[in-house]
């Protein structure tokens, strides 16, 4: 029941950690370094099951990226989890307003991460 | 990996023994990388006479030291029958010019006698002790001390 | 290696880059850059450092970064003005943050008070940062009614995250008598718009215990009235479990804002009756005895209820039943291929990979060995060249390709000097504070690229030169005002490529060198003779002599017995040179010239006696055939060579380096005129020039020791070792001897060098 997960984060550490946790859980991981890159990867990959995205990124931030995903009929219903830190409630709200499905609080626990994916993706 | 001579009686170490100017020496086998024949060296300016120069050892510039000369017994008249023992301690590698390699021997702590007081001249700094096995007397050299003296980092108090 | 350890190492590497980006951004902001992207970049850097730091449990770092980030966020939103005082606070905070990273990296802890002042400044500035505790984090979080995901509550899987483990919000009410929970769940349309999916929530619920789900379809309008984007169905679930209410709420965490959710202990269910099933004929009850995370609702006998299909594509899944019921109605929008094109945005990000330096070094060495082998091969094939012109062509092409290969490999190792330059602003700030001087640092040419090994070894000499410039070069503000100068002193650090080398300059607009004092000092230390006739430049460069220190007292900044001679020797060990020039009252300039790489050099191969030497081409001005009438004896067994209208000291390499069988008469050999930046010219007599070639530099100092007059070694085409002559060293030494006897060149030429 491995899924294809796209992670979008400009921090290499975060990308590495996401990849490790997701790969360990049997998921296939695609990675992008910012929103623009994420859009490209999505276009190339066709479908992904879940998207995990950071908010603060160069070029296109998480809000812009979520907007993009939600406005594309193909990815409209793709679950999106936002990476937030607990200190950013306003950002979380903004991400939700932009159409995020759920969120993962950084630093994340791999078990929670995998559970969050299970809660949003069949 | 330390080349310390054996301390506990059961502890056994292997030494390569070699001849230089009629005398037999031993060096911890763990320090020896390879043994090759003598080749002409490129002399180094301002070097003491026992530093015979450098050779190309597969891309590494290797200083070659004449053991006999280093111990104050005159230069070895090197010919292709002489051998260079390639010694490595830490990240330093040098070649040691000797007459011939003779043997590999196993030494335990009880075989080793301290360096006689008389031999404790400046050269004694590289000598770790004397092993007497089957009537043979082999002078055990400390390759670490020898190499660090070459690179100008010897700590003589440590050698005493 | 443990994968987490690998990631941790990666984190610290990333931190280095982020700290640089931060420093760069802050410096730009300090210089008046108000571009939102600049501010954003600083914010992101701090944010990412914090984010990764949290993952590894660096709680002190996270706390500090959080305060810093908060202030950056306020600046970003325009709430705070990045005026100069604010920038000073931010710069100091940047320094603290790098200290935090360094401490985390070395596994140590900063002194408890180390970041106190800086944190207090941030706090005062922001007004939004709490004490070094977590309360405010949690509170602001709760305001929104979110349920905190507990980070360390999950048995053995929890990663260390001590900084962020607030207590559970709601008192965890245990289900009465272990019966479980009655959950009423009424999604709103927004829930589906955000791609949440009730069936998945029930499936998740089933991991907690046995679930009975009852769907209420009473709100479902008639078919023609259905809006596929709306939510019509609600559910009631009985969960038989021992799990706490928190656990249940956690399942609905993502949905909680977009639904009505009531969770009551099963024992209270009288109060919250499930939907009267009898009244709603369409109601379907799903029995879900399983606990495995398998879709609950797929057990539903007909597809009439909510999403039974696992495919993720369709929108608004819940209102789907009618769609399934009337398959002909294409309510689900199909994908348009054209959208893909729209989605494709041209990428400008340079793709990079991180490679272990060892691998590059190995490649580099290999390329070097290839060059040597090629040279050997070419030499062996020399005699056949005449017979086969094609062979010569092939060889030339081979050589050309090899050179390209080697250059390519070496280019991998080059990096902008920025990484080392960017460490200097902090140094200057600290020095300014310590010396109570006002200092502005101007950095130029930081994009100049040079071999990584050069960069790595540039830090120490640069640090020392900057310290020297601020400590000794610049005056105090009062002195500057008295001298009619700007009270703020300027130190300029610049880099540029010139003639295959990199030139790095540290200039200050301070008082310049006190030549009388330098001379006095040099005499005192016995470095020069009392009658020495020295040019200004020669006096200035005396400060590089070992044992020279101009400071009257050893200051705790530049001092500690480390003088400019150390800078010179570290520059010279890099194959570089350093000189300084000074104008009294208006400042000093230190100029370093360094090779771009430490791996190869273009050299002239010369024969001296039985030996072969290599002279770096970069130092050679010309080679000439001396005539005996141009050679003048000077002093005790010294010679001068007349080169056009000036006299240059003539030195026989053979004599200098004790080469066996070297020619004694320069007239029978060749003279090579070399120049050392700063130390002047020298004529070197050799027996013969053998050719020019690029040689791979092999250091032997690791295996031996430094030899005066010799820079390094190389391996020639015949496999033998040749020594590379250290022209700077020789020129400095030979001319230094001449200085002792009084400077001769100017006497002969009548002009200064």
Tab-separated table of N, CA and C in Angstrom, chain C residues 348-438:
chain	number	residue	atom	x	y	z
C	348	UNK	N	14.516	27.761	-13.378
C	348	UNK	CA	15.794	28.464	-13.432
C	348	UNK	C	16.729	27.972	-12.348
C	349	UNK	N	16.249	27.007	-11.588
C	349	UNK	CA	17.091	26.502	-10.511
C	349	UNK	C	18.198	25.637	-11.098
C	350	UNK	N	19.417	25.921	-10.690
C	350	UNK	CA	20.523	25.089	-11.141
C	350	UNK	C	20.489	23.791	-10.362
C	351	UNK	N	20.540	22.718	-11.089
C	351	UNK	CA	20.552	21.433	-10.403
C	351	UNK	C	21.949	21.193	-9.843
C	352	UNK	N	22.006	20.811	-8.599
C	352	UNK	CA	23.309	20.522	-8.010
C	352	UNK	C	23.240	19.188	-7.287
C	353	UNK	N	24.390	18.574	-7.150
C	353	UNK	CA	24.451	17.397	-6.313
C	353	UNK	C	25.599	17.597	-5.341
C	354	UNK	N	25.472	16.939	-4.253
C	354	UNK	CA	26.561	17.014	-3.289
C	354	UNK	C	27.433	15.786	-3.458
C	355	UNK	N	28.712	16.003	-3.535
C	355	UNK	CA	29.628	14.893	-3.744
C	355	UNK	C	30.681	14.925	-2.650
C	356	UNK	N	30.989	13.776	-2.163
C	356	UNK	CA	32.055	13.642	-1.189
C	356	UNK	C	33.351	14.182	-1.786
C	357	UNK	N	34.014	15.039	-1.043
C	357	UNK	CA	35.228	15.656	-1.565
C	357	UNK	C	36.287	14.610	-1.921
C	358	UNK	N	36.294	13.527	-1.155
C	358	UNK	CA	37.266	12.471	-1.427
C	358	UNK	C	37.144	11.949	-2.851
C	359	UNK	N	35.897	11.850	-3.300
C	359	UNK	CA	35.691	11.313	-4.639
C	359	UNK	C	36.281	12.259	-5.684
C	360	UNK	N	36.080	13.533	-5.462
C	360	UNK	CA	36.613	14.509	-6.408
C	360	UNK	C	38.132	14.489	-6.361
C	361	UNK	N	38.653	14.381	-5.159
C	361	UNK	CA	40.106	14.332	-5.022
C	361	UNK	C	40.683	13.135	-5.752
C	362	UNK	N	39.981	12.019	-5.631
C	362	UNK	CA	40.459	10.815	-6.294
C	362	UNK	C	40.482	11.030	-7.808
C	363	UNK	N	39.413	11.636	-8.291
C	363	UNK	CA	39.304	11.931	-9.712
C	363	UNK	C	40.410	12.885	-10.134
C	364	UNK	N	40.631	13.858	-9.285
C	364	UNK	CA	41.652	14.848	-9.543
C	364	UNK	C	43.034	14.212	-9.623
C	365	UNK	N	43.306	13.354	-8.652
C	365	UNK	CA	44.583	12.651	-8.651
C	365	UNK	C	44.739	11.811	-9.899
C	366	UNK	N	43.648	11.146	-10.236
C	366	UNK	CA	43.668	10.275	-11.391
C	366	UNK	C	43.954	11.069	-12.659
C	367	UNK	N	43.297	12.215	-12.765
C	367	UNK	CA	43.534	13.075	-13.924
C	367	UNK	C	44.993	13.501	-13.938
C	368	UNK	N	45.525	13.790	-12.757
C	368	UNK	CA	46.934	14.161	-12.649
C	368	UNK	C	47.840	13.035	-13.103
C	369	UNK	N	47.519	11.815	-12.660
C	369	UNK	CA	48.319	10.655	-13.055
C	369	UNK	C	48.256	10.465	-14.567
C	370	UNK	N	47.082	10.692	-15.113
C	370	UNK	CA	46.909	10.552	-16.559
C	370	UNK	C	47.813	11.517	-17.301
C	371	UNK	N	47.878	12.739	-16.779
C	371	UNK	CA	48.731	13.738	-17.433
C	371	UNK	C	50.186	13.265	-17.416
C	372	UNK	N	50.580	12.711	-16.278
C	372	UNK	CA	51.948	12.218	-16.181
C	372	UNK	C	52.166	11.058	-17.154
C	373	UNK	N	51.217	10.141	-17.162
C	373	UNK	CA	51.353	8.983	-18.047
C	373	UNK	C	51.399	9.428	-19.506
C	374	UNK	N	50.566	10.409	-19.797
C	374	UNK	CA	50.556	10.929	-21.162
C	374	UNK	C	51.930	11.502	-21.509
C	375	UNK	N	52.486	12.231	-20.553
C	375	UNK	CA	53.799	12.821	-20.812
C	375	UNK	C	54.844	11.727	-21.044
C	376	UNK	N	54.751	10.673	-20.245
C	376	UNK	CA	55.696	9.560	-20.408
C	376	UNK	C	55.518	8.925	-21.771
C	377	UNK	N	54.275	8.712	-22.120
C	377	UNK	CA	53.949	8.082	-23.391
C	377	UNK	C	54.482	8.938	-24.541
C	378	UNK	N	54.239	10.223	-24.442
C	378	UNK	CA	54.676	11.131	-25.499
C	378	UNK	C	56.183	11.067	-25.651
C	379	UNK	N	56.857	10.977	-24.518
C	379	UNK	CA	58.312	10.929	-24.569
C	379	UNK	C	58.793	9.634	-25.238
C	380	UNK	N	58.142	8.535	-24.867
C	380	UNK	CA	58.517	7.246	-25.448
C	380	UNK	C	58.270	7.217	-26.945
C	381	UNK	N	57.221	7.917	-27.358
C	381	UNK	CA	56.822	7.848	-28.754
C	381	UNK	C	57.532	8.893	-29.610
C	382	UNK	N	58.334	9.694	-28.939
C	382	UNK	CA	58.997	10.800	-29.624
C	382	UNK	C	59.678	10.353	-30.910
C	383	UNK	N	60.403	9.247	-30.778
C	383	UNK	CA	61.208	8.821	-31.922
C	383	UNK	C	60.360	8.324	-33.100
C	384	UNK	N	59.116	7.959	-32.800
C	384	UNK	CA	58.273	7.459	-33.898
C	384	UNK	C	57.507	8.574	-34.597
C	385	UNK	N	57.543	9.745	-33.982
C	385	UNK	CA	56.733	10.823	-34.519
C	385	UNK	C	57.075	11.142	-35.963
C	386	UNK	N	58.354	11.161	-36.261
C	386	UNK	CA	58.779	11.519	-37.608
C	386	UNK	C	58.197	10.535	-38.627
C	387	UNK	N	58.141	9.267	-38.213
C	387	UNK	CA	57.660	8.249	-39.152
C	387	UNK	C	56.147	8.356	-39.363
C	388	UNK	N	55.447	8.811	-38.360
C	388	UNK	CA	53.997	8.868	-38.496
C	388	UNK	C	53.456	10.216	-38.040
C	389	UNK	N	53.189	11.085	-39.006
C	389	UNK	CA	52.644	12.403	-38.652
C	389	UNK	C	51.307	12.255	-37.939
C	390	UNK	N	50.600	11.207	-38.257
C	390	UNK	CA	49.309	10.964	-37.641
C	390	UNK	C	49.463	10.751	-36.133
C	391	UNK	N	50.525	10.048	-35.803
C	391	UNK	CA	50.783	9.774	-34.393
C	391	UNK	C	50.934	11.077	-33.617
C	392	UNK	N	51.676	11.996	-34.230
C	392	UNK	CA	51.876	13.287	-33.571
C	392	UNK	C	50.536	13.992	-33.375
C	393	UNK	N	49.707	13.907	-34.422
C	393	UNK	CA	48.377	14.515	-34.324
C	393	UNK	C	47.565	13.891	-33.213
C	394	UNK	N	47.573	12.567	-33.197
C	394	UNK	CA	46.811	11.860	-32.174
C	394	UNK	C	47.279	12.233	-30.781
C	395	UNK	N	48.591	12.288	-30.662
C	395	UNK	CA	49.142	12.624	-29.352
C	395	UNK	C	48.732	14.017	-28.927
C	396	UNK	N	48.764	14.929	-29.892
C	396	UNK	CA	48.401	16.310	-29.573
C	396	UNK	C	46.940	16.379	-29.138
C	397	UNK	N	46.126	15.618	-29.851
C	397	UNK	CA	44.709	15.635	-29.509
C	397	UNK	C	44.474	15.020	-28.129
C	398	UNK	N	45.184	13.942	-27.901
C	398	UNK	CA	45.105	13.261	-26.616
C	398	UNK	C	45.470	14.232	-25.487
C	399	UNK	N	46.543	14.947	-25.729
C	399	UNK	CA	47.004	15.878	-24.715
C	399	UNK	C	45.959	16.960	-24.473
C	400	UNK	N	45.379	17.412	-25.592
C	400	UNK	CA	44.372	18.461	-25.499
C	400	UNK	C	43.158	17.990	-24.682
C	401	UNK	N	42.718	16.773	-24.997
C	401	UNK	CA	41.565	16.223	-24.277
C	401	UNK	C	41.872	16.052	-22.791
C	402	UNK	N	43.066	15.584	-22.548
C	402	UNK	CA	43.465	15.370	-21.160
C	402	UNK	C	43.445	16.676	-20.380
C	403	UNK	N	43.929	17.701	-21.038
C	403	UNK	CA	43.972	18.992	-20.371
C	403	UNK	C	42.550	19.462	-20.052
C	404	UNK	N	41.673	19.229	-21.021
C	404	UNK	CA	40.285	19.621	-20.799
C	404	UNK	C	39.684	18.816	-19.647
C	405	UNK	N	39.999	17.546	-19.658
C	405	UNK	CA	39.498	16.683	-18.582
C	405	UNK	C	39.979	17.210	-17.235
C	406	UNK	N	41.247	17.522	-17.227
C	406	UNK	CA	41.824	17.967	-15.970
C	406	UNK	C	41.233	19.300	-15.517
C	407	UNK	N	41.052	20.185	-16.474
C	407	UNK	CA	40.453	21.466	-16.125
C	407	UNK	C	39.030	21.270	-15.615
C	408	UNK	N	38.323	20.342	-16.280
C	408	UNK	CA	36.946	20.067	-15.870
C	408	UNK	C	36.894	19.537	-14.454
C	409	UNK	N	37.785	18.620	-14.171
C	409	UNK	CA	37.805	18.041	-12.828
C	409	UNK	C	38.155	19.116	-11.801
C	410	UNK	N	39.086	19.957	-12.212
C	410	UNK	CA	39.476	20.977	-11.247
C	410	UNK	C	38.392	22.013	-11.034
C	411	UNK	N	37.638	22.258	-12.095
C	411	UNK	CA	36.551	23.231	-11.969
C	411	UNK	C	35.514	22.760	-10.949
C	412	UNK	N	35.410	21.447	-10.789
C	412	UNK	CA	34.450	20.934	-9.808
C	412	UNK	C	34.823	21.441	-8.415
C	413	UNK	N	36.106	21.588	-8.239
C	413	UNK	CA	36.556	21.965	-6.897
C	413	UNK	C	36.530	23.455	-6.633
C	414	UNK	N	36.270	24.244	-7.673
C	414	UNK	CA	36.327	25.681	-7.416
C	414	UNK	C	35.044	26.157	-6.757
C	415	UNK	N	35.205	27.154	-5.951
C	415	UNK	CA	34.069	27.746	-5.243
C	415	UNK	C	34.305	29.245	-5.142
C	416	UNK	N	33.232	29.987	-5.019
C	416	UNK	CA	33.421	31.427	-4.817
C	416	UNK	C	34.075	31.678	-3.459
C	417	UNK	N	34.868	32.721	-3.400
C	417	UNK	CA	35.525	33.039	-2.125
C	417	UNK	C	34.522	33.538	-1.090
C	418	UNK	N	33.310	33.720	-1.549
C	418	UNK	CA	32.245	34.189	-0.670
C	418	UNK	C	32.192	33.441	0.655
C	419	UNK	N	32.353	32.120	0.579
C	419	UNK	CA	32.184	31.356	1.805
C	419	UNK	C	33.163	31.812	2.887
C	420	UNK	N	34.336	32.231	2.494
C	420	UNK	CA	35.268	32.679	3.529
C	420	UNK	C	35.112	34.188	3.762
C	421	UNK	N	34.789	34.932	2.708
C	421	UNK	CA	34.588	36.378	2.879
C	421	UNK	C	33.434	36.659	3.829
C	422	UNK	N	32.411	35.820	3.744
C	422	UNK	CA	31.220	36.097	4.529
C	422	UNK	C	31.434	35.884	6.017
C	423	UNK	N	32.547	35.305	6.372
C	423	UNK	CA	32.813	35.166	7.803
C	423	UNK	C	33.376	36.467	8.366
C	424	UNK	N	33.814	37.343	7.470
C	424	UNK	CA	34.518	38.529	7.938
C	424	UNK	C	33.638	39.618	8.558
C	425	UNK	N	32.409	39.823	8.047
C	425	UNK	CA	31.600	40.884	8.678
C	425	UNK	C	31.447	40.696	10.181
C	426	UNK	N	31.251	39.471	10.572
C	426	UNK	CA	31.102	39.225	12.000
C	426	UNK	C	32.384	39.578	12.745
C	427	UNK	N	33.486	39.154	12.159
C	427	UNK	CA	34.770	39.445	12.778
C	427	UNK	C	34.926	40.948	12.961
C	428	UNK	N	34.587	41.691	11.903
C	428	UNK	CA	34.740	43.141	11.973
C	428	UNK	C	33.828	43.728	13.040
C	429	UNK	N	32.613	43.216	13.115
C	429	UNK	CA	31.709	43.720	14.150
C	429	UNK	C	32.290	43.505	15.536
C	430	UNK	N	32.802	42.291	15.730
C	430	UNK	CA	33.349	41.990	17.052
C	430	UNK	C	34.569	42.845	17.358
C	431	UNK	N	35.421	42.998	16.325
C	431	UNK	CA	36.619	43.803	16.536
C	431	UNK	C	36.249	45.247	16.820
C	432	UNK	N	35.262	45.751	16.089
C	432	UNK	CA	34.840	47.131	16.286
C	432	UNK	C	34.372	47.318	17.728
C	433	UNK	N	33.619	46.333	18.217
C	433	UNK	CA	33.125	46.435	19.581
C	433	UNK	C	34.277	46.384	20.582
C	434	UNK	N	35.229	45.484	20.325
C	434	UNK	CA	36.342	45.330	21.261
C	434	UNK	C	37.259	46.542	21.280
C	435	UNK	N	37.487	47.148	20.112
C	435	UNK	CA	38.444	48.247	20.035
C	435	UNK	C	37.758	49.587	20.168
C	436	UNK	N	36.420	49.550	20.226
C	436	UNK	CA	35.664	50.784	20.331
C	436	UNK	C	35.902	51.718	19.147
C	437	UNK	N	35.991	51.098	17.974
C	437	UNK	CA	36.170	51.899	16.770
C	437	UNK	C	34.942	51.719	15.888
C	438	UNK	N	34.726	52.702	15.032
C	438	UNK	CA	33.635	52.548	14.080
C	438	UNK	C	34.218	52.015	12.786
